[in-house]
XYZ file of N, CA and C in Angstrom:
597
model
N -9.490 8.024 -1.550
C -10.114 7.482 -2.724
C -9.088 6.640 -3.466
N -9.488 5.481 -3.908
C -8.593 4.607 -4.668
C -9.159 4.409 -6.061
N -8.300 4.378 -7.030
C -8.686 4.112 -8.413
C -7.786 3.019 -8.937
N -8.340 2.114 -9.712
C -7.509 1.058 -10.274
C -7.871 0.835 -11.729
N -7.031 0.099 -12.447
C -7.285 -0.213 -13.835
C -6.077 -0.860 -14.459
N -6.005 -0.817 -15.807
C -4.931 -1.552 -16.477
C -4.273 -0.813 -17.637
N -4.548 0.461 -17.861
C -3.942 1.143 -19.000
C -3.161 2.377 -18.561
N -2.211 2.788 -19.415
C -1.414 3.976 -19.121
C -2.307 5.211 -19.060
N -3.234 5.346 -20.019
C -4.135 6.504 -20.014
C -5.046 6.467 -18.797
N -5.515 5.262 -18.431
C -6.349 5.136 -17.239
C -5.589 5.533 -15.990
N -4.302 5.183 -15.920
C -3.469 5.556 -14.782
C -3.346 7.071 -14.695
N -3.068 7.701 -15.823
C -2.945 9.165 -15.822
C -4.255 9.824 -15.405
N -5.378 9.309 -15.902
C -6.687 9.853 -15.545
C -6.953 9.692 -14.052
N -6.615 8.536 -13.490
C -6.814 8.302 -12.053
C -5.962 9.255 -11.224
N -4.736 9.497 -11.657
C -3.865 10.442 -10.947
C -4.447 11.847 -11.022
N -4.938 12.224 -12.192
C -5.539 13.551 -12.339
C -6.790 13.697 -11.487
N -7.605 12.645 -11.422
C -8.827 12.691 -10.607
C -8.520 12.818 -9.126
N -7.374 12.285 -8.699
C -7.033 12.406 -7.277
C -6.851 13.874 -6.907
N -6.477 14.703 -7.896
C -6.357 16.137 -7.673
C -5.165 16.538 -6.828
N -4.239 15.635 -6.650
C -3.114 15.875 -5.746
C -1.853 16.033 -6.569
N -1.475 17.247 -6.898
C -0.303 17.551 -7.710
C -0.180 16.573 -8.888
N -1.202 16.483 -9.730
C -1.220 15.431 -10.759
C -0.047 15.470 -11.731
N 0.418 16.647 -12.116
C 1.541 16.714 -13.060
C 2.803 16.124 -12.435
N 3.059 16.461 -11.171
C 4.237 15.965 -10.462
C 4.163 14.450 -10.272
N 3.012 13.963 -9.794
C 2.842 12.531 -9.527
C 2.928 11.732 -10.821
N 2.216 12.196 -11.864
C 2.202 11.463 -13.139
C 3.596 11.385 -13.754
N 4.347 12.472 -13.714
C 5.687 12.463 -14.291
C 6.587 11.454 -13.581
N 6.534 11.431 -12.247
C 7.375 10.507 -11.484
C 6.995 9.056 -11.772
N 5.699 8.769 -11.781
C 5.242 7.392 -11.995
C 5.545 6.940 -13.425
N 5.245 7.793 -14.406
C 5.472 7.418 -15.802
C 6.960 7.215 -16.094
N 7.823 7.997 -15.453
C 9.270 7.805 -15.638
C 9.696 6.449 -15.076
N 9.119 6.049 -13.948
C 9.467 4.754 -13.347
C 8.935 3.592 -14.182
N 7.739 3.738 -14.734
C 7.141 2.670 -15.547
C 7.885 2.520 -16.866
N 8.317 3.631 -17.433
C 8.989 3.589 -18.734
C 8.013 3.142 -19.812
N 8.469 2.309 -20.722
C 7.613 1.865 -21.812
C 6.888 0.559 -21.551
N 6.987 0.023 -20.325
C 6.355 -1.266 -20.033
C 4.836 -1.155 -20.028
N 4.161 -2.168 -20.567
C 2.692 -2.189 -20.464
C 2.277 -2.378 -19.003
N 1.187 -1.746 -18.627
C 0.678 -1.806 -17.262
C -0.334 -2.939 -17.150
N -0.120 -3.813 -16.167
C -1.058 -4.911 -15.919
C -2.181 -4.473 -14.987
N -1.844 -3.651 -13.989
C -2.826 -3.176 -13.019
C -2.225 -1.990 -12.278
N -3.078 -1.156 -11.714
C -2.597 -0.038 -10.905
C -3.630 0.319 -9.855
N -3.176 1.059 -8.853
C -4.048 1.536 -7.786
C -3.543 2.905 -7.359
N -4.430 3.884 -7.312
C -4.100 5.236 -6.851
C -4.900 5.478 -5.587
N -4.204 5.774 -4.482
C -4.888 5.966 -3.208
C -4.417 7.250 -2.552
N -5.370 8.128 -2.262
C -5.043 9.384 -1.576
C -5.577 9.319 -0.161
N -4.763 9.781 0.777
C -5.229 9.842 2.152
C -4.837 11.173 2.765
N -5.675 11.634 3.678
C -5.436 12.887 4.384
C -5.164 12.562 5.840
N -4.108 13.151 6.392
C -3.794 12.931 7.804
C -3.749 14.280 8.516
N -3.937 14.225 9.815
C -3.916 15.434 10.624
C -2.710 15.362 11.547
N -1.834 16.362 11.444
C -0.615 16.416 12.226
C -0.652 17.698 13.045
N -0.950 17.575 14.336
C -1.159 18.728 15.224
C -2.234 19.629 14.632
N -1.863 20.814 14.217
C -2.863 21.724 13.658
C -2.760 21.819 12.140
N -2.067 20.865 11.521
C -1.899 20.883 10.068
C -2.598 19.696 9.422
N -3.109 19.930 8.224
C -3.693 18.861 7.420
C -2.672 18.514 6.344
N -2.317 17.237 6.255
C -1.337 16.803 5.247
C -1.983 15.776 4.339
N -1.643 15.883 3.077
C -2.149 14.907 2.108
C -1.007 14.013 1.653
N -1.383 12.801 1.286
C -0.410 11.808 0.829
C -1.080 10.994 -0.266
N -0.368 10.745 -1.339
C -0.914 9.872 -2.378
C 0.075 8.738 -2.618
N -0.478 7.537 -2.720
C 0.301 6.349 -3.032
C -0.183 5.826 -4.373
N 0.742 5.554 -5.279
C 0.406 4.969 -6.578
C 1.152 3.639 -6.667
N 0.400 2.570 -6.894
C 0.969 1.235 -7.074
C 0.740 0.818 -8.512
N 1.783 0.336 -9.172
C 1.685 -0.073 -10.570
C 2.296 -1.459 -10.719
N 1.591 -2.314 -11.427
C 2.069 -3.658 -11.714
C 2.302 -3.774 -13.207
N 3.519 -4.150 -13.588
C 3.821 -4.425 -14.993
C 4.101 -5.926 -15.109
N 4.517 -6.376 -16.261
C 4.808 -7.790 -16.439
C 5.985 -8.275 -15.619
N 6.907 -7.374 -15.263
C 8.124 -7.766 -14.551
C 8.330 -7.081 -13.210
N 7.624 -5.967 -12.983
C 7.941 -5.145 -11.816
C 6.702 -4.689 -11.070
N 6.930 -4.373 -9.803
C 5.949 -3.704 -8.959
C 6.551 -2.342 -8.640
N 5.830 -1.278 -8.953
C 6.339 0.081 -8.751
C 5.463 0.762 -7.712
N 6.105 1.362 -6.722
C 5.372 2.082 -5.691
C 5.876 3.521 -5.651
N 4.937 4.447 -5.628
C 5.276 5.869 -5.584
C 4.535 6.521 -4.427
N 5.244 7.361 -3.688
C 4.649 8.120 -2.589
C 4.909 9.602 -2.837
N 3.889 10.412 -2.625
C 4.053 11.862 -2.706
C 3.428 12.475 -1.456
N 4.210 13.316 -0.787
C 3.774 14.000 0.435
C 3.959 15.493 0.265
N 3.076 16.237 0.903
C 3.288 17.678 0.931
C 3.804 18.077 2.303
N 4.640 19.086 2.316
C 5.255 19.562 3.545
C 5.029 21.062 3.675
N 4.840 21.513 4.891
C 4.686 22.949 5.142
C 6.057 23.618 5.073
N 6.045 24.933 4.923
C 7.298 25.685 4.945
C 8.002 25.440 6.277
N 9.325 25.386 6.211
C 10.105 25.166 7.436
C 11.402 25.949 7.353
N 12.306 25.682 8.277
C 13.561 26.434 8.314
C 14.380 26.245 7.047
N 14.274 25.087 6.413
C 15.049 24.819 5.204
C 14.381 25.292 3.931
N 13.069 25.565 3.991
C 12.344 25.998 2.795
C 11.303 27.040 3.189
N 11.413 28.243 2.627
C 10.482 29.300 3.013
C 9.069 29.111 2.450
N 8.900 28.185 1.494
C 7.571 27.943 0.934
C 7.224 26.459 1.054
N 5.933 26.132 1.035
C 5.537 24.721 1.097
C 6.141 23.951 -0.072
N 6.356 22.647 0.127
C 6.940 21.836 -0.936
C 6.395 20.421 -0.870
N 6.656 19.650 -1.912
C 6.221 18.257 -1.969
C 7.417 17.376 -2.269
N 7.389 16.161 -1.742
C 8.426 15.181 -2.052
C 7.766 13.977 -2.703
N 8.407 13.469 -3.744
C 7.911 12.302 -4.458
C 9.028 11.280 -4.538
N 8.698 10.033 -4.220
C 9.679 8.964 -4.366
C 9.034 7.805 -5.114
N 9.847 7.105 -5.896
C 9.371 5.905 -6.573
C 10.368 4.786 -6.298
N 9.835 3.587 -6.172
C 10.677 2.415 -5.994
C 10.198 1.347 -6.960
N 11.129 0.715 -7.621
C 10.837 -0.349 -8.574
C 11.341 -1.665 -7.998
N 10.433 -2.640 -7.887
C 10.757 -3.923 -7.258
C 10.510 -5.036 -8.261
N 11.482 -5.926 -8.441
C 11.263 -7.090 -9.302
C 10.191 -7.965 -8.664
N 9.287 -8.506 -9.486
C 8.232 -9.355 -8.948
C 8.793 -10.534 -8.171
N 9.933 -11.053 -8.612
C 10.547 -12.187 -7.920
C 11.004 -11.817 -6.510
N 11.178 -10.529 -6.228
C 11.627 -10.092 -4.904
C 10.493 -9.975 -3.895
N 9.251 -9.959 -4.360
C 8.120 -9.810 -3.444
C 7.954 -11.101 -2.656
N 8.063 -10.981 -1.342
C 8.001 -12.157 -0.479
C 6.620 -12.394 0.102
N 5.793 -11.359 0.187
C 4.457 -11.567 0.742
C 3.486 -10.501 0.246
N 2.258 -10.949 0.023
C 1.140 -10.066 -0.281
C 0.047 -10.472 0.699
N -0.219 -9.622 1.677
C -1.195 -9.936 2.723
C -2.393 -9.021 2.548
N -3.573 -9.609 2.494
C -4.805 -8.828 2.401
C -5.668 -9.180 3.600
N -5.859 -8.225 4.493
C -6.719 -8.419 5.661
C -8.073 -7.787 5.368
N -9.136 -8.533 5.660
C -10.496 -8.051 5.416
C -11.241 -7.914 6.731
N -11.970 -6.832 6.888
C -12.842 -6.638 8.045
C -14.269 -6.721 7.532
N -15.022 -7.683 8.060
C -16.380 -7.940 7.583
C -17.352 -7.768 8.736
N -18.423 -7.008 8.512
C -19.464 -6.839 9.524
C -20.398 -8.050 9.503
N -20.934 -8.396 10.637
C -21.895 -9.500 10.779
C -21.429 -10.766 10.071
N -20.303 -11.332 10.489
C -19.761 -12.495 9.792
C -20.678 -13.710 9.796
N -21.582 -13.794 10.774
C -22.480 -14.944 10.831
C -23.461 -14.971 9.662
N -23.711 -13.812 9.051
C -24.630 -13.776 7.911
C -23.915 -13.338 6.631
N -22.595 -13.568 6.576
C -21.802 -13.164 5.416
C -22.241 -13.925 4.166
N -22.377 -13.184 3.070
C -22.694 -13.772 1.768
C -21.481 -13.600 0.874
N -21.001 -14.689 0.256
C -19.847 -14.561 -0.647
C -20.073 -13.472 -1.692
N -19.028 -12.664 -1.886
C -19.109 -11.564 -2.846
C -19.419 -10.228 -2.203
N -19.827 -10.234 -0.925
C -20.103 -8.982 -0.222
C -18.786 -8.264 0.047
N -18.765 -6.970 -0.207
C -17.538 -6.208 0.032
C -17.228 -6.128 1.520
N -15.954 -6.255 1.872
C -15.568 -6.034 3.277
C -15.792 -4.579 3.656
N -15.918 -4.330 4.937
C -16.065 -2.964 5.441
C -14.761 -2.204 5.286
N -13.661 -2.966 5.359
C -12.321 -2.361 5.291
C -11.329 -3.432 4.856
N -10.298 -3.016 4.136
C -9.216 -3.928 3.770
C -7.879 -3.255 4.070
N -6.891 -4.081 4.419
C -5.524 -3.594 4.610
C -4.636 -4.458 3.723
N -3.974 -3.819 2.776
C -3.066 -4.503 1.866
C -1.637 -4.251 2.349
N -0.928 -5.328 2.679
C 0.459 -5.238 3.135
C 1.334 -6.029 2.182
N 2.367 -5.382 1.667
C 3.248 -5.999 0.680
C 4.670 -5.939 1.223
N 5.357 -7.078 1.172
C 6.732 -7.128 1.663
C 7.687 -7.590 0.585
N 8.830 -6.917 0.477
C 9.876 -7.325 -0.466
C 11.261 -7.236 0.159
N 11.313 -7.107 1.464
C 12.594 -7.192 2.155
C 13.320 -5.893 2.377
N 12.754 -4.780 1.964
C 13.437 -3.504 2.195
C 13.275 -3.058 3.645
N 12.102 -3.338 4.245
C 11.829 -2.944 5.624
C 11.249 -4.148 6.351
N 11.801 -4.453 7.513
C 11.264 -5.523 8.352
C 11.062 -4.987 9.755
N 10.057 -5.516 10.409
C 9.780 -5.123 11.786
C 10.009 -6.345 12.667
N 10.722 -6.182 13.772
C 10.962 -7.279 14.705
C 10.281 -6.934 16.021
N 9.392 -7.803 16.464
C 8.703 -7.648 17.742
C 9.271 -8.679 18.705
N 9.928 -8.222 19.766
C 10.552 -9.110 20.748
C 9.860 -8.987 22.096
N 9.872 -10.097 22.825
C 9.384 -10.089 24.192
C 10.178 -11.128 24.975
N 10.268 -10.977 26.284
C 11.007 -11.961 27.074
C 10.358 -13.346 26.943
N 11.186 -14.348 26.756
C 10.681 -15.721 26.677
C 10.435 -16.238 28.090
N 9.493 -17.147 28.215
C 9.169 -17.709 29.525
C 8.911 -19.200 29.380
N 8.994 -19.897 30.499
C 8.655 -21.322 30.487
C 7.318 -21.504 31.198
N 6.849 -22.713 31.278
C 5.546 -22.978 31.873
C 5.530 -22.953 33.396
N 6.690 -22.856 34.026
C 6.756 -22.866 35.485
C 6.558 -21.448 36.019
N 5.456 -21.189 36.751
C 5.205 -19.826 37.250
C 6.206 -19.379 38.311
N 6.936 -20.305 38.906
C 7.914 -19.949 39.939
C 9.332 -19.796 39.394
N 9.495 -20.023 38.093
C 10.827 -19.955 37.481
C 11.243 -18.497 37.307
N 12.461 -18.175 37.750
C 12.972 -16.818 37.559
C 14.246 -16.817 36.719
N 14.453 -17.883 35.943
C 15.615 -17.969 35.049
C 15.414 -17.086 33.824
N 16.525 -16.683 33.273
C 16.495 -15.894 32.034
C 16.389 -16.860 30.855
N 15.288 -16.786 30.140
C 15.059 -17.669 28.989
C 15.320 -16.957 27.658
N 15.920 -15.813 27.712
C 16.207 -15.078 26.480
C 14.967 -14.362 25.961
N 14.913 -14.211 24.662
C 13.801 -13.496 24.039
C 13.179 -14.346 22.950
N 11.950 -14.057 22.660
C 11.247 -14.676 21.549
C 10.563 -13.560 20.779
N 10.295 -13.792 19.518
C 9.653 -12.726 18.742
C 9.357 -13.131 17.331
N 8.895 -12.161 16.582
C 8.532 -12.353 15.187
C 9.185 -11.291 14.331
N 9.563 -11.684 13.135
C 10.055 -10.736 12.139
C 9.014 -10.660 11.039
N 8.566 -9.444 10.727
C 7.497 -9.255 9.760
C 7.957 -8.309 8.660
N 7.764 -8.733 7.405
C 8.043 -7.829 6.285
C 6.972 -6.749 6.292
N 7.378 -5.507 6.237
C 6.432 -4.405 6.389
C 6.841 -3.243 5.501
N 7.041 -3.526 4.227
C 7.495 -2.483 3.314
C 6.389 -1.493 2.964
N 5.174 -1.996 2.821
C 4.057 -1.131 2.442
C 2.790 -1.656 3.078
N 2.040 -0.780 3.702
C 0.738 -1.139 4.244
C -0.245 -0.042 3.864
N -1.342 -0.449 3.248
C -2.326 0.495 2.733
C -3.693 0.110 3.269
N -4.342 1.000 4.003
C -5.666 0.744 4.575
C -6.714 1.500 3.778
N -7.756 0.774 3.358
C -8.853 1.374 2.601
C -10.156 0.941 3.257
N -11.014 1.904 3.567
C -12.279 1.570 4.226
C -13.460 2.084 3.422
N -14.556 1.371 3.552
C -15.782 1.769 2.867
C -16.268 3.112 3.381
N -16.178 3.337 4.703
C -16.653 4.588 5.294
C -15.794 5.778 4.872
N -14.476 5.605 4.856
C -13.595 6.720 4.545
C -13.320 6.933 3.073
N -13.275 5.827 2.291
C -12.874 5.915 0.887
C -13.972 5.536 -0.096
N -15.016 4.872 0.389
C -16.112 4.463 -0.480
C -15.989 3.008 -0.910
N -17.113 2.398 -1.256
C -17.102 0.982 -1.638
C -16.287 0.693 -2.894
N -16.262 1.622 -3.833
C -15.503 1.397 -5.069
C -14.008 1.314 -4.785
N -13.533 2.108 -3.831
C -12.118 2.065 -3.454
C -11.759 0.708 -2.858
N -12.660 0.161 -2.045
C -12.425 -1.164 -1.461
C -12.374 -2.208 -2.574
N -13.313 -2.134 -3.496
C -13.362 -3.089 -4.622
C -12.080 -3.016 -5.458
N -11.612 -1.811 -5.732
C -10.421 -1.638 -6.553
C -9.166 -2.141 -5.841
N -9.123 -1.981 -4.531
C -7.990 -2.505 -3.768
C -7.972 -4.027 -3.822
N -9.147 -4.642 -3.714
C -9.244 -6.105 -3.831
C -8.767 -6.573 -5.201
N -9.155 -5.853 -6.257
C -8.746 -6.239 -7.609
C -7.233 -6.128 -7.788
N -6.647 -5.042 -7.273
C -5.201 -4.884 -7.399
C -4.472 -5.958 -6.599
N -4.940 -6.242 -5.395
C -4.307 -7.273 -4.564
C -4.353 -8.628 -5.254
N -5.472 -8.935 -5.890
C -5.584 -10.205 -6.606
C -4.608 -10.258 -7.778
N -4.531 -9.159 -8.547
C -3.615 -9.117 -9.686
C -2.166 -9.274 -9.234
N -1.798 -8.614 -8.130
C -0.426 -8.710 -7.628
C -0.135 -10.117 -7.108
N -1.081 -10.708 -6.401
C -0.893 -12.079 -5.903
C -0.708 -13.061 -7.053
N -1.543 -12.921 -8.087
C -1.449 -13.824 -9.238
C -0.114 -13.634 -9.971
N 0.333 -12.383 -10.097
C 1.607 -12.107 -10.792
C 2.782 -12.675 -10.028
N 2.784 -12.535 -8.698
C 3.911 -13.066 -7.922
C 3.891 -14.599 -7.932
N 2.697 -15.205 -7.921
C 2.606 -16.667 -7.983
C 3.117 -17.170 -9.329
N 2.740 -16.477 -10.412
C 3.206 -16.891 -11.754
C 4.713 -16.736 -11.876
N 5.259 -15.659 -11.297
C 6.710 -15.443 -11.338
C 7.441 -16.543 -10.564
N 6.900 -16.893 -9.398
C 7.526 -17.946 -8.588
C 7.456 -19.291 -9.301
N 6.326 -19.572 -9.959
C 6.173 -20.837 -10.682
C 7.139 -20.897 -11.858
N 7.319 -19.757 -12.555
C 8.246 -19.706 -13.672
C 9.683 -19.894 -13.232
N 10.033 -19.365 -12.072
C 11.400 -19.491 -11.558
C 11.686 -20.917 -11.093
N 10.628 -21.643 -10.689
C 10.814 -23.007 -10.193
C 11.031 -24.016 -11.325
N 10.687 -23.630 -12.546
C 10.827 -24.552 -13.676
C 12.263 -24.699 -14.103
């Protein structure tokens, strides 16, 4: 489930509604935000299955006038280092000027009869700021099918700091709508920051 909005109280309410260690998540996020006004936020909870265990994860994205804040909270089962279950929370604060890409992929059913404004079936929001990059390499080749020379490698480098998938079937149409709104707000903020830096 994803929740979005633009106020500090709305953010706290969305975190509480997620039902996922709300006191812990809210404290971490509010400490990272500090006193800055919130421009937009998105709270997304997902459940994953790991062997015979069910694990929950919540991601909170916050946009302020100067920063993009991302928080992740995971729960862990008891293990050799901890006799009881525990949760880990991390927050990262990124200057808007550091964001290099905001990619929004949309999956639309029946594209031949698509009507503007129709919600996608699923969206994937990928945000890159240079902390994590993925390099995909493959052997390079030439057009000669009989050539057995070594042409080195070719590949792509992709910023992959955060990727968030939201689907209508799994999260509901409102979650998809809220993800679109947050992606638009973040894109507009990074464009305005880049335009201001160019002056």
